[in-house]
C-alpha cells in the first residue's frame, strides 16, 4: 500500500510527466535495452524505431500518476496490457529490470529529488504486483483450459490462402494433433519466430480471423511495406512460410471481445482491421443469429476487400446488413450498399440503431479516430463503443 505522502508526490508529478513523458520513456527504452539486450527478443523493435512504444508507455505512466489514488479508472488499460504481456510471455523477473530503468530515466530527465524517486519506486512496485498477479492468473487459466498449454506450442501451417494482393490467411493446426484452446471472437495469438537473418527472436500478435471451430486457428496477415521498416515478419510470413511450415504460438489472449448482451451490433473496420471483425461476424451469425448485426467496412477498392465473398453470402442470406466504402470506386445506383470514399457514418445513419447498438471499431488509428468522432457527433455514448488498436495502445478521444 502507498502512503498518503507517496500518493501526493506521485500525483504532483503528473504535469511534468505530461510535458516530458516521451523524453522519459524514450530514454527508458535506451537504458533498458542497453543494460538488458536479451529483452530485444521480447520487444517489437519496429515499434521502438517508430516511437509508438514510447508514446504508449508515456500515456500509461501519466495515467498512473494522475489516478494513483483511484486505480479503478485505469483497470481497463491494465487488463489490456496484461493480456498483451501474457501473449508475449512476460515473467515476474522482468519487472525489476523495467522498474530500475524507469526510475533511472525519471531521475535523469527530471532530477526531481530522492523523495520523488522513492515515491515512484513504491508506486511502481504496487503496479508491478498488479500485473504480476493478473498475468499469473492468465497463464494458469490458459494452461488449464481444455486444449490449452503453457508458454508456446508448435503449430503447422495446413493451408495458406491469399485473400487480397496484400492480405494472406494462414490456417494453423497443432503439430501434436491435440485439441486447441477455445477463444472469444476478437482475441489474438502471438507468433514467436526467429527467421533466418533476423537479429533477434521476434514476436508478433495477430487477431484470429474466424469463429472458433475446434480444428485450429486462422490468422490473416497484411504484408507491410513502408519507410519505417515495418514488415520484417509479415514479409517473412508471406514469402517464406509455406504450407507444412511450423511456428511457435501463444495461447489466445485479448480483452476486445463481444459483450454478452442481446443488443444490436455494428462492426466497423478499415483495411486489415477487418480481421477481428470477421471473427465477430462469423461468431454472431452462427452462434447468435437472432442478434441484429451490421457490418461497415472501408478499404481501397473491391480487389483489396478481404472476405468479400463471405460477407456477400451472409448479406444475401439476411444475416447481416452491410455497408462498404471503397475509396477508388464510384457509387452505383445498382449497388446502394457500396459507397465511394472513406467511411461516413452520417451517410448511413438511417440504417443504424444508433441509440441501442454496441459499436466495435478496428483499423488504422486515423480511421478509428474519425469514426469515433462521427459516432460522438451522433450522440453515441462511450459505453457503447469498443475498439482495438493494433500495436501499442492509444486512445481515440
mmCIF file of C-alpha atoms in Angstrom, residues 9-388:
data_model
loop_
_atom_site.group_PDB
_atom_site.id
_atom_site.type_symbol
_atom_site.label_atom_id
_atom_site.label_comp_id
_atom_site.label_asym_id
_atom_site.label_seq_id
_atom_site.Cartn_x
_atom_site.Cartn_y
_atom_site.Cartn_z
ATOM 1 C CA UNK A 9 4.117 13.112 -4.504
ATOM 2 C CA UNK A 10 3.193 10.853 -7.437
ATOM 3 C CA UNK A 11 0.100 12.934 -8.274
ATOM 4 C CA UNK A 12 2.108 16.150 -8.079
ATOM 5 C CA UNK A 13 4.473 14.798 -10.762
ATOM 6 C CA UNK A 14 1.664 14.369 -13.317
ATOM 7 C CA UNK A 15 2.176 17.791 -15.012
ATOM 8 C CA UNK A 16 5.890 17.094 -15.505
ATOM 9 C CA UNK A 17 5.098 13.653 -16.928
ATOM 10 C CA UNK A 18 2.575 15.169 -19.310
ATOM 11 C CA UNK A 19 5.264 17.547 -20.597
ATOM 12 C CA UNK A 20 8.329 15.285 -20.558
ATOM 13 C CA UNK A 21 6.737 11.831 -20.722
ATOM 14 C CA UNK A 22 8.041 10.839 -24.145
ATOM 15 C CA UNK A 23 11.535 12.046 -23.307
ATOM 16 C CA UNK A 24 11.454 9.902 -20.184
ATOM 17 C CA UNK A 25 10.095 6.791 -21.899
ATOM 18 C CA UNK A 26 12.397 7.223 -24.893
ATOM 19 C CA UNK A 27 15.373 7.297 -22.545
ATOM 20 C CA UNK A 28 13.840 4.440 -20.538
ATOM 21 C CA UNK A 29 13.922 2.086 -23.535
ATOM 22 C CA UNK A 30 17.514 3.074 -24.316
ATOM 23 C CA UNK A 31 18.602 2.276 -20.756
ATOM 24 C CA UNK A 32 16.549 -0.918 -20.533
ATOM 25 C CA UNK A 33 17.786 -2.426 -23.790
ATOM 26 C CA UNK A 34 21.396 -1.323 -23.314
ATOM 27 C CA UNK A 35 21.566 -2.975 -19.905
ATOM 28 C CA UNK A 36 19.383 -5.960 -20.804
ATOM 29 C CA UNK A 37 19.906 -6.698 -24.533
ATOM 30 C CA UNK A 38 18.153 -10.054 -24.140
ATOM 31 C CA UNK A 39 14.879 -8.113 -23.909
ATOM 32 C CA UNK A 40 15.210 -7.295 -27.604
ATOM 33 C CA UNK A 41 13.853 -10.838 -28.041
ATOM 34 C CA UNK A 42 10.577 -9.677 -26.474
ATOM 35 C CA UNK A 43 10.108 -6.045 -27.502
ATOM 36 C CA UNK A 44 8.997 -5.248 -31.037
ATOM 37 C CA UNK A 45 11.985 -3.250 -32.263
ATOM 38 C CA UNK A 46 9.959 -1.765 -35.132
ATOM 39 C CA UNK A 47 7.744 -0.056 -32.556
ATOM 40 C CA UNK A 48 10.931 1.232 -30.943
ATOM 41 C CA UNK A 49 12.045 2.823 -34.206
ATOM 42 C CA UNK A 50 8.645 4.334 -34.948
ATOM 43 C CA UNK A 51 8.249 5.793 -31.464
ATOM 44 C CA UNK A 52 4.864 4.114 -30.966
ATOM 45 C CA UNK A 53 6.011 2.187 -27.915
ATOM 46 C CA UNK A 54 7.421 5.182 -26.055
ATOM 47 C CA UNK A 55 4.242 7.160 -26.763
ATOM 48 C CA UNK A 56 2.068 4.380 -25.377
ATOM 49 C CA UNK A 57 4.226 3.966 -22.285
ATOM 50 C CA UNK A 58 4.286 7.728 -21.673
ATOM 51 C CA UNK A 59 0.483 7.735 -21.700
ATOM 52 C CA UNK A 60 0.389 4.798 -19.271
ATOM 53 C CA UNK A 61 2.871 6.384 -16.844
ATOM 54 C CA UNK A 62 0.981 9.677 -16.942
ATOM 55 C CA UNK A 63 -2.351 7.917 -16.339
ATOM 56 C CA UNK A 64 -0.886 6.114 -13.328
ATOM 57 C CA UNK A 65 0.386 9.388 -11.848
ATOM 58 C CA UNK A 66 -2.980 11.067 -12.385
ATOM 59 C CA UNK A 67 -5.134 8.250 -10.995
ATOM 60 C CA UNK A 68 -2.808 6.691 -8.407
ATOM 61 C CA UNK A 69 -5.429 7.370 -5.724
ATOM 62 C CA UNK A 70 -8.201 5.802 -7.827
ATOM 63 C CA UNK A 71 -6.683 2.971 -9.852
ATOM 64 C CA UNK A 72 -10.121 1.636 -10.805
ATOM 65 C CA UNK A 73 -10.148 4.327 -13.523
ATOM 66 C CA UNK A 74 -7.270 2.609 -15.358
ATOM 67 C CA UNK A 75 -8.255 -1.016 -14.757
ATOM 68 C CA UNK A 76 -9.300 -1.367 -18.400
ATOM 69 C CA UNK A 77 -5.837 -0.267 -19.525
ATOM 70 C CA UNK A 78 -4.218 -2.592 -17.006
ATOM 71 C CA UNK A 79 -6.223 -5.531 -18.313
ATOM 72 C CA UNK A 80 -5.380 -4.693 -21.938
ATOM 73 C CA UNK A 81 -1.659 -4.535 -21.148
ATOM 74 C CA UNK A 82 -1.734 -7.695 -19.023
ATOM 75 C CA UNK A 83 -3.357 -9.631 -21.871
ATOM 76 C CA UNK A 84 -0.664 -8.418 -24.292
ATOM 77 C CA UNK A 85 2.054 -9.291 -21.776
ATOM 78 C CA UNK A 86 0.684 -12.823 -21.429
ATOM 79 C CA UNK A 87 0.902 -13.455 -25.172
ATOM 80 C CA UNK A 88 4.483 -12.146 -25.133
ATOM 81 C CA UNK A 89 5.467 -14.406 -22.225
ATOM 82 C CA UNK A 90 6.379 -11.620 -19.785
ATOM 83 C CA UNK A 91 7.655 -13.058 -16.478
ATOM 84 C CA UNK A 92 7.882 -11.673 -12.914
ATOM 85 C CA UNK A 93 11.654 -11.360 -13.156
ATOM 86 C CA UNK A 94 11.276 -8.816 -15.971
ATOM 87 C CA UNK A 95 9.573 -6.253 -13.734
ATOM 88 C CA UNK A 96 12.584 -5.269 -11.558
ATOM 89 C CA UNK A 97 14.590 -4.639 -14.749
ATOM 90 C CA UNK A 98 11.852 -2.381 -16.102
ATOM 91 C CA UNK A 99 11.455 -0.583 -12.773
ATOM 92 C CA UNK A 100 15.168 0.168 -12.439
ATOM 93 C CA UNK A 101 15.328 1.619 -15.969
ATOM 94 C CA UNK A 102 12.174 3.692 -15.464
ATOM 95 C CA UNK A 103 13.423 5.234 -12.219
ATOM 96 C CA UNK A 104 16.801 5.972 -13.771
ATOM 97 C CA UNK A 105 15.189 7.711 -16.733
ATOM 98 C CA UNK A 106 12.905 9.803 -14.480
ATOM 99 C CA UNK A 107 15.899 10.834 -12.388
ATOM 100 C CA UNK A 108 17.982 11.655 -15.462
ATOM 101 C CA UNK A 109 15.335 13.732 -17.270
ATOM 102 C CA UNK A 110 13.575 15.435 -14.337
ATOM 103 C CA UNK A 111 16.117 15.223 -11.483
ATOM 104 C CA UNK A 112 13.162 15.515 -9.079
ATOM 105 C CA UNK A 113 14.920 14.623 -5.813
ATOM 106 C CA UNK A 114 15.177 11.500 -3.691
ATOM 107 C CA UNK A 115 11.682 11.812 -2.182
ATOM 108 C CA UNK A 116 10.051 11.699 -5.626
ATOM 109 C CA UNK A 117 12.193 8.785 -6.792
ATOM 110 C CA UNK A 118 11.392 6.899 -3.595
ATOM 111 C CA UNK A 119 7.649 7.511 -4.039
ATOM 112 C CA UNK A 120 7.797 6.362 -7.639
ATOM 113 C CA UNK A 121 9.713 3.248 -6.613
ATOM 114 C CA UNK A 122 6.873 2.404 -4.233
ATOM 115 C CA UNK A 123 4.245 3.229 -6.833
ATOM 116 C CA UNK A 124 5.936 1.103 -9.462
ATOM 117 C CA UNK A 125 6.134 -1.782 -7.008
ATOM 118 C CA UNK A 126 2.378 -1.635 -6.427
ATOM 119 C CA UNK A 127 1.595 -1.527 -10.153
ATOM 120 C CA UNK A 128 4.109 -4.273 -10.979
ATOM 121 C CA UNK A 129 2.483 -6.568 -8.421
ATOM 122 C CA UNK A 130 -0.926 -5.937 -10.006
ATOM 123 C CA UNK A 131 0.443 -7.022 -13.389
ATOM 124 C CA UNK A 132 2.358 -9.995 -11.990
ATOM 125 C CA UNK A 133 -0.706 -11.373 -10.215
ATOM 126 C CA UNK A 134 -3.046 -10.832 -13.157
ATOM 127 C CA UNK A 135 -0.602 -12.376 -15.629
ATOM 128 C CA UNK A 136 -0.065 -15.345 -13.315
ATOM 129 C CA UNK A 137 -3.831 -15.840 -13.337
ATOM 130 C CA UNK A 138 -3.991 -15.591 -17.140
ATOM 131 C CA UNK A 139 -1.184 -18.120 -17.589
ATOM 132 C CA UNK A 140 -2.869 -20.553 -15.206
ATOM 133 C CA UNK A 141 -6.292 -20.171 -16.820
ATOM 134 C CA UNK A 142 -4.838 -20.719 -20.298
ATOM 135 C CA UNK A 143 -2.832 -23.788 -19.320
ATOM 136 C CA UNK A 144 -5.772 -25.391 -17.535
ATOM 137 C CA UNK A 145 -8.336 -24.839 -20.303
ATOM 138 C CA UNK A 146 -9.196 -27.816 -22.483
ATOM 139 C CA UNK A 147 -6.735 -27.707 -25.358
ATOM 140 C CA UNK A 148 -4.616 -25.059 -23.614
ATOM 141 C CA UNK A 149 -0.879 -25.126 -22.966
ATOM 142 C CA UNK A 150 1.951 -23.373 -21.134
ATOM 143 C CA UNK A 151 4.149 -20.772 -22.862
ATOM 144 C CA UNK A 152 4.225 -21.631 -26.597
ATOM 145 C CA UNK A 153 3.203 -24.619 -28.698
ATOM 146 C CA UNK A 154 4.214 -25.691 -32.202
ATOM 147 C CA UNK A 155 1.586 -25.274 -34.908
ATOM 148 C CA UNK A 156 1.762 -26.318 -38.559
ATOM 149 C CA UNK A 157 0.526 -24.258 -41.491
ATOM 150 C CA UNK A 158 -2.014 -26.579 -43.099
ATOM 151 C CA UNK A 159 -3.297 -24.039 -45.620
ATOM 152 C CA UNK A 160 -2.207 -20.670 -46.967
ATOM 153 C CA UNK A 161 -4.766 -18.581 -48.870
ATOM 154 C CA UNK A 162 -4.314 -15.160 -50.461
ATOM 155 C CA UNK A 163 -7.357 -13.026 -49.619
ATOM 156 C CA UNK A 164 -6.215 -9.826 -51.378
ATOM 157 C CA UNK A 165 -2.980 -8.601 -53.009
ATOM 158 C CA UNK A 166 -1.733 -7.681 -49.514
ATOM 159 C CA UNK A 167 -3.590 -9.969 -47.064
ATOM 160 C CA UNK A 168 -2.948 -13.711 -46.755
ATOM 161 C CA UNK A 169 -4.683 -16.130 -44.393
ATOM 162 C CA UNK A 170 -2.754 -18.839 -42.573
ATOM 163 C CA UNK A 171 -4.623 -21.868 -41.246
ATOM 164 C CA UNK A 172 -2.783 -23.311 -38.245
ATOM 165 C CA UNK A 173 -3.202 -26.674 -36.539
ATOM 166 C CA UNK A 174 -1.202 -28.063 -33.594
ATOM 167 C CA UNK A 175 1.691 -30.224 -34.734
ATOM 168 C CA UNK A 176 0.922 -32.701 -31.934
ATOM 169 C CA UNK A 177 -2.613 -33.093 -33.414
ATOM 170 C CA UNK A 178 -4.134 -32.414 -29.996
ATOM 171 C CA UNK A 179 -7.055 -30.187 -29.131
ATOM 172 C CA UNK A 180 -6.767 -26.404 -29.241
ATOM 173 C CA UNK A 181 -7.953 -23.839 -26.756
ATOM 174 C CA UNK A 182 -11.242 -22.097 -27.472
ATOM 175 C CA UNK A 183 -11.181 -18.327 -27.869
ATOM 176 C CA UNK A 184 -13.562 -15.403 -27.983
ATOM 177 C CA UNK A 185 -14.023 -13.547 -31.249
ATOM 178 C CA UNK A 186 -11.751 -10.509 -31.238
ATOM 179 C CA UNK A 187 -8.858 -12.165 -29.430
ATOM 180 C CA UNK A 188 -5.381 -12.742 -30.864
ATOM 181 C CA UNK A 189 -2.460 -15.128 -30.740
ATOM 182 C CA UNK A 190 1.246 -14.314 -30.811
ATOM 183 C CA UNK A 191 3.667 -15.963 -33.200
ATOM 184 C CA UNK A 192 7.136 -16.467 -31.684
ATOM 185 C CA UNK A 193 9.665 -16.628 -34.529
ATOM 186 C CA UNK A 194 13.341 -16.278 -35.318
ATOM 187 C CA UNK A 195 13.580 -16.068 -39.113
ATOM 188 C CA UNK A 196 16.942 -16.618 -40.725
ATOM 189 C CA UNK A 197 18.824 -13.326 -40.895
ATOM 190 C CA UNK A 198 16.730 -11.605 -38.205
ATOM 191 C CA UNK A 199 18.852 -10.062 -35.435
ATOM 192 C CA UNK A 200 16.610 -11.253 -32.611
ATOM 193 C CA UNK A 201 13.764 -13.547 -31.687
ATOM 194 C CA UNK A 202 10.599 -11.873 -32.977
ATOM 195 C CA UNK A 203 7.087 -11.874 -31.506
ATOM 196 C CA UNK A 204 4.048 -10.580 -33.370
ATOM 197 C CA UNK A 205 0.404 -10.594 -32.303
ATOM 198 C CA UNK A 206 -2.282 -11.328 -34.900
ATOM 199 C CA UNK A 207 -6.057 -11.314 -34.494
ATOM 200 C CA UNK A 208 -7.827 -14.605 -35.036
ATOM 201 C CA UNK A 209 -9.915 -14.017 -38.141
ATOM 202 C CA UNK A 210 -12.589 -16.726 -37.953
ATOM 203 C CA UNK A 211 -15.091 -18.094 -35.496
ATOM 204 C CA UNK A 212 -13.664 -20.894 -33.351
ATOM 205 C CA UNK A 213 -14.237 -24.292 -34.966
ATOM 206 C CA UNK A 214 -12.047 -26.632 -32.828
ATOM 207 C CA UNK A 215 -9.786 -27.699 -35.699
ATOM 208 C CA UNK A 216 -7.277 -24.882 -35.329
ATOM 209 C CA UNK A 217 -6.730 -21.182 -35.818
ATOM 210 C CA UNK A 218 -6.806 -18.760 -38.735
ATOM 211 C CA UNK A 219 -4.873 -15.514 -38.852
ATOM 212 C CA UNK A 220 -4.922 -13.105 -41.778
ATOM 213 C CA UNK A 221 -1.780 -11.019 -42.166
ATOM 214 C CA UNK A 222 -1.183 -7.851 -44.161
ATOM 215 C CA UNK A 223 2.152 -7.579 -45.942
ATOM 216 C CA UNK A 224 3.585 -4.340 -44.617
ATOM 217 C CA UNK A 225 5.711 -2.095 -46.787
ATOM 218 C CA UNK A 226 6.648 1.370 -45.540
ATOM 219 C CA UNK A 227 9.519 3.709 -44.838
ATOM 220 C CA UNK A 228 9.584 2.891 -41.113
ATOM 221 C CA UNK A 229 10.890 -0.585 -41.842
ATOM 222 C CA UNK A 230 7.728 -2.390 -40.770
ATOM 223 C CA UNK A 231 7.209 -5.741 -42.363
ATOM 224 C CA UNK A 232 10.139 -7.914 -41.279
ATOM 225 C CA UNK A 233 7.792 -10.628 -40.041
ATOM 226 C CA UNK A 234 4.811 -10.019 -42.328
ATOM 227 C CA UNK A 235 7.081 -10.298 -45.351
ATOM 228 C CA UNK A 236 8.630 -13.467 -43.927
ATOM 229 C CA UNK A 237 5.180 -14.987 -43.443
ATOM 230 C CA UNK A 238 4.036 -14.055 -46.947
ATOM 231 C CA UNK A 239 7.204 -15.029 -48.775
ATOM 232 C CA UNK A 240 8.871 -17.780 -46.745
ATOM 233 C CA UNK A 241 6.333 -19.577 -44.540
ATOM 234 C CA UNK A 242 4.611 -22.133 -46.725
ATOM 235 C CA UNK A 243 2.139 -24.944 -46.176
ATOM 236 C CA UNK A 244 3.832 -27.541 -43.972
ATOM 237 C CA UNK A 245 5.948 -24.923 -42.180
ATOM 238 C CA UNK A 246 5.768 -24.561 -38.413
ATOM 239 C CA UNK A 247 5.552 -21.694 -35.923
ATOM 240 C CA UNK A 248 5.526 -21.366 -32.137
ATOM 241 C CA UNK A 249 2.196 -19.956 -30.931
ATOM 242 C CA UNK A 250 0.904 -18.450 -27.687
ATOM 243 C CA UNK A 251 -2.499 -19.190 -26.209
ATOM 244 C CA UNK A 252 -5.263 -16.811 -27.365
ATOM 245 C CA UNK A 253 -5.493 -13.584 -25.354
ATOM 246 C CA UNK A 254 -7.167 -10.175 -25.555
ATOM 247 C CA UNK A 255 -9.986 -8.204 -23.957
ATOM 248 C CA UNK A 256 -11.533 -6.822 -27.191
ATOM 249 C CA UNK A 257 -14.449 -9.258 -27.335
ATOM 250 C CA UNK A 258 -18.187 -9.192 -27.916
ATOM 251 C CA UNK A 259 -20.202 -8.137 -24.893
ATOM 252 C CA UNK A 260 -22.602 -10.767 -23.571
ATOM 253 C CA UNK A 261 -25.804 -8.897 -24.378
ATOM 254 C CA UNK A 262 -28.549 -9.094 -26.968
ATOM 255 C CA UNK A 263 -28.116 -5.505 -28.120
ATOM 256 C CA UNK A 264 -27.658 -4.829 -31.853
ATOM 257 C CA UNK A 265 -24.042 -4.908 -33.025
ATOM 258 C CA UNK A 266 -22.333 -2.604 -35.520
ATOM 259 C CA UNK A 267 -18.905 -3.827 -36.630
ATOM 260 C CA UNK A 268 -16.798 -1.086 -38.228
ATOM 261 C CA UNK A 269 -13.428 -1.856 -39.799
ATOM 262 C CA UNK A 270 -10.846 -0.402 -42.127
ATOM 263 C CA UNK A 271 -8.255 -2.325 -44.146
ATOM 264 C CA UNK A 272 -6.706 -5.247 -42.277
ATOM 265 C CA UNK A 273 -8.704 -4.175 -39.218
ATOM 266 C CA UNK A 274 -11.337 -6.452 -40.713
ATOM 267 C CA UNK A 275 -9.621 -9.490 -39.139
ATOM 268 C CA UNK A 276 -11.131 -9.434 -35.611
ATOM 269 C CA UNK A 277 -14.392 -8.161 -37.103
ATOM 270 C CA UNK A 278 -14.578 -11.164 -39.398
ATOM 271 C CA UNK A 279 -14.252 -13.442 -36.375
ATOM 272 C CA UNK A 280 -17.010 -11.486 -34.633
ATOM 273 C CA UNK A 281 -19.230 -11.559 -37.720
ATOM 274 C CA UNK A 282 -18.873 -15.313 -38.188
ATOM 275 C CA UNK A 283 -19.478 -15.886 -34.470
ATOM 276 C CA UNK A 284 -22.594 -13.716 -34.367
ATOM 277 C CA UNK A 285 -24.155 -15.249 -37.465
ATOM 278 C CA UNK A 286 -23.552 -18.832 -36.313
ATOM 279 C CA UNK A 287 -23.959 -18.654 -32.527
ATOM 280 C CA UNK A 288 -26.478 -15.818 -32.004
ATOM 281 C CA UNK A 289 -28.183 -15.428 -35.401
ATOM 282 C CA UNK A 290 -31.148 -13.584 -33.861
ATOM 283 C CA UNK A 291 -28.896 -10.699 -32.774
ATOM 284 C CA UNK A 292 -29.184 -7.754 -35.175
ATOM 285 C CA UNK A 293 -25.830 -7.305 -36.892
ATOM 286 C CA UNK A 294 -24.462 -4.544 -39.112
ATOM 287 C CA UNK A 295 -21.106 -4.596 -40.884
ATOM 288 C CA UNK A 296 -19.370 -1.425 -42.089
ATOM 289 C CA UNK A 297 -16.026 -1.744 -43.858
ATOM 290 C CA UNK A 298 -13.749 0.646 -45.678
ATOM 291 C CA UNK A 299 -10.882 -0.251 -47.988
ATOM 292 C CA UNK A 300 -9.151 0.869 -51.170
ATOM 293 C CA UNK A 301 -11.321 -0.996 -53.691
ATOM 294 C CA UNK A 302 -13.069 -4.278 -54.383
ATOM 295 C CA UNK A 303 -9.774 -6.055 -55.095
ATOM 296 C CA UNK A 304 -8.472 -5.166 -51.635
ATOM 297 C CA UNK A 305 -11.658 -6.192 -49.812
ATOM 298 C CA UNK A 306 -10.781 -9.269 -47.746
ATOM 299 C CA UNK A 307 -13.544 -11.877 -47.152
ATOM 300 C CA UNK A 308 -15.789 -10.049 -49.651
ATOM 301 C CA UNK A 309 -17.499 -13.218 -50.887
ATOM 302 C CA UNK A 310 -18.255 -14.438 -47.357
ATOM 303 C CA UNK A 311 -19.831 -11.088 -46.478
ATOM 304 C CA UNK A 312 -21.942 -11.148 -49.648
ATOM 305 C CA UNK A 313 -23.107 -14.656 -48.802
ATOM 306 C CA UNK A 314 -24.177 -13.631 -45.283
ATOM 307 C CA UNK A 315 -25.842 -10.444 -46.546
ATOM 308 C CA UNK A 316 -27.770 -12.314 -49.240
ATOM 309 C CA UNK A 317 -28.991 -14.728 -46.567
ATOM 310 C CA UNK A 318 -30.264 -11.799 -44.493
ATOM 311 C CA UNK A 319 -27.865 -12.494 -41.627
ATOM 312 C CA UNK A 320 -26.122 -9.117 -41.739
ATOM 313 C CA UNK A 321 -26.753 -5.642 -43.094
ATOM 314 C CA UNK A 322 -23.592 -4.406 -44.804
ATOM 315 C CA UNK A 323 -22.274 -1.040 -45.962
ATOM 316 C CA UNK A 324 -18.964 -0.969 -47.844
ATOM 317 C CA UNK A 325 -16.851 2.097 -48.615
ATOM 318 C CA UNK A 326 -14.363 1.879 -51.491
ATOM 319 C CA UNK A 327 -12.010 4.832 -51.845
ATOM 320 C CA UNK A 328 -11.447 4.156 -55.548
ATOM 321 C CA UNK A 329 -14.967 3.224 -56.625
ATOM 322 C CA UNK A 330 -17.818 5.478 -57.652
ATOM 323 C CA UNK A 331 -21.142 4.736 -56.011
ATOM 324 C CA UNK A 332 -23.616 2.847 -58.223
ATOM 325 C CA UNK A 333 -27.395 3.002 -58.102
ATOM 326 C CA UNK A 334 -27.420 -0.769 -58.558
ATOM 327 C CA UNK A 335 -25.211 -1.193 -55.511
ATOM 328 C CA UNK A 336 -26.738 1.147 -52.949
ATOM 329 C CA UNK A 337 -24.821 -0.504 -50.084
ATOM 330 C CA UNK A 338 -21.458 0.231 -51.729
ATOM 331 C CA UNK A 339 -20.275 3.793 -51.271
ATOM 332 C CA UNK A 340 -17.456 5.858 -52.662
ATOM 333 C CA UNK A 341 -14.864 7.371 -50.332
ATOM 334 C CA UNK A 342 -13.869 6.794 -46.724
ATOM 335 C CA UNK A 343 -16.263 5.559 -44.041
ATOM 336 C CA UNK A 344 -19.034 8.098 -43.483
ATOM 337 C CA UNK A 345 -21.345 7.109 -40.636
ATOM 338 C CA UNK A 346 -23.572 10.132 -41.213
ATOM 339 C CA UNK A 347 -24.360 8.866 -44.723
ATOM 340 C CA UNK A 348 -25.714 5.545 -43.403
ATOM 341 C CA UNK A 349 -27.067 6.620 -40.013
ATOM 342 C CA UNK A 350 -30.661 5.975 -41.061
ATOM 343 C CA UNK A 351 -29.828 2.261 -41.328
ATOM 344 C CA UNK A 352 -28.060 2.006 -37.968
ATOM 345 C CA UNK A 353 -29.615 1.566 -34.496
ATOM 346 C CA UNK A 354 -27.524 4.394 -33.048
ATOM 347 C CA UNK A 355 -29.110 4.588 -29.607
ATOM 348 C CA UNK A 356 -29.327 0.851 -28.916
ATOM 349 C CA UNK A 357 -26.282 -0.689 -30.594
ATOM 350 C CA UNK A 358 -22.800 -1.622 -29.462
ATOM 351 C CA UNK A 359 -20.126 -0.353 -31.848
ATOM 352 C CA UNK A 360 -16.885 -2.273 -32.381
ATOM 353 C CA UNK A 361 -14.101 -0.479 -34.273
ATOM 354 C CA UNK A 362 -10.773 -1.699 -35.653
ATOM 355 C CA UNK A 363 -8.491 -0.327 -38.335
ATOM 356 C CA UNK A 364 -5.812 2.319 -38.894
ATOM 357 C CA UNK A 365 -5.656 4.770 -35.991
ATOM 358 C CA UNK A 366 -6.659 7.795 -38.103
ATOM 359 C CA UNK A 367 -9.695 5.914 -39.411
ATOM 360 C CA UNK A 368 -10.745 4.871 -35.903
ATOM 361 C CA UNK A 369 -10.413 8.399 -34.556
ATOM 362 C CA UNK A 370 -12.519 9.708 -37.440
ATOM 363 C CA UNK A 371 -15.227 7.096 -36.855
ATOM 364 C CA UNK A 372 -15.204 7.752 -33.108
ATOM 365 C CA UNK A 373 -15.641 11.482 -33.732
ATOM 366 C CA UNK A 374 -18.566 10.783 -36.056
ATOM 367 C CA UNK A 375 -20.241 8.495 -33.518
ATOM 368 C CA UNK A 376 -19.854 11.072 -30.765
ATOM 369 C CA UNK A 377 -21.378 13.731 -33.052
ATOM 370 C CA UNK A 378 -24.371 11.395 -33.420
ATOM 371 C CA UNK A 379 -24.714 11.201 -29.626
ATOM 372 C CA UNK A 380 -23.435 7.632 -29.242
ATOM 373 C CA UNK A 381 -22.307 7.069 -25.648
ATOM 374 C CA UNK A 382 -18.767 5.968 -24.819
ATOM 375 C CA UNK A 383 -20.080 2.871 -23.024
ATOM 376 C CA UNK A 384 -21.457 1.703 -26.397
ATOM 377 C CA UNK A 385 -18.067 1.967 -28.153
ATOM 378 C CA UNK A 386 -15.350 -0.708 -28.075
ATOM 379 C CA UNK A 387 -12.141 -0.691 -30.089
ATOM 380 C CA UNK A 388 -8.834 -2.444 -30.733
#
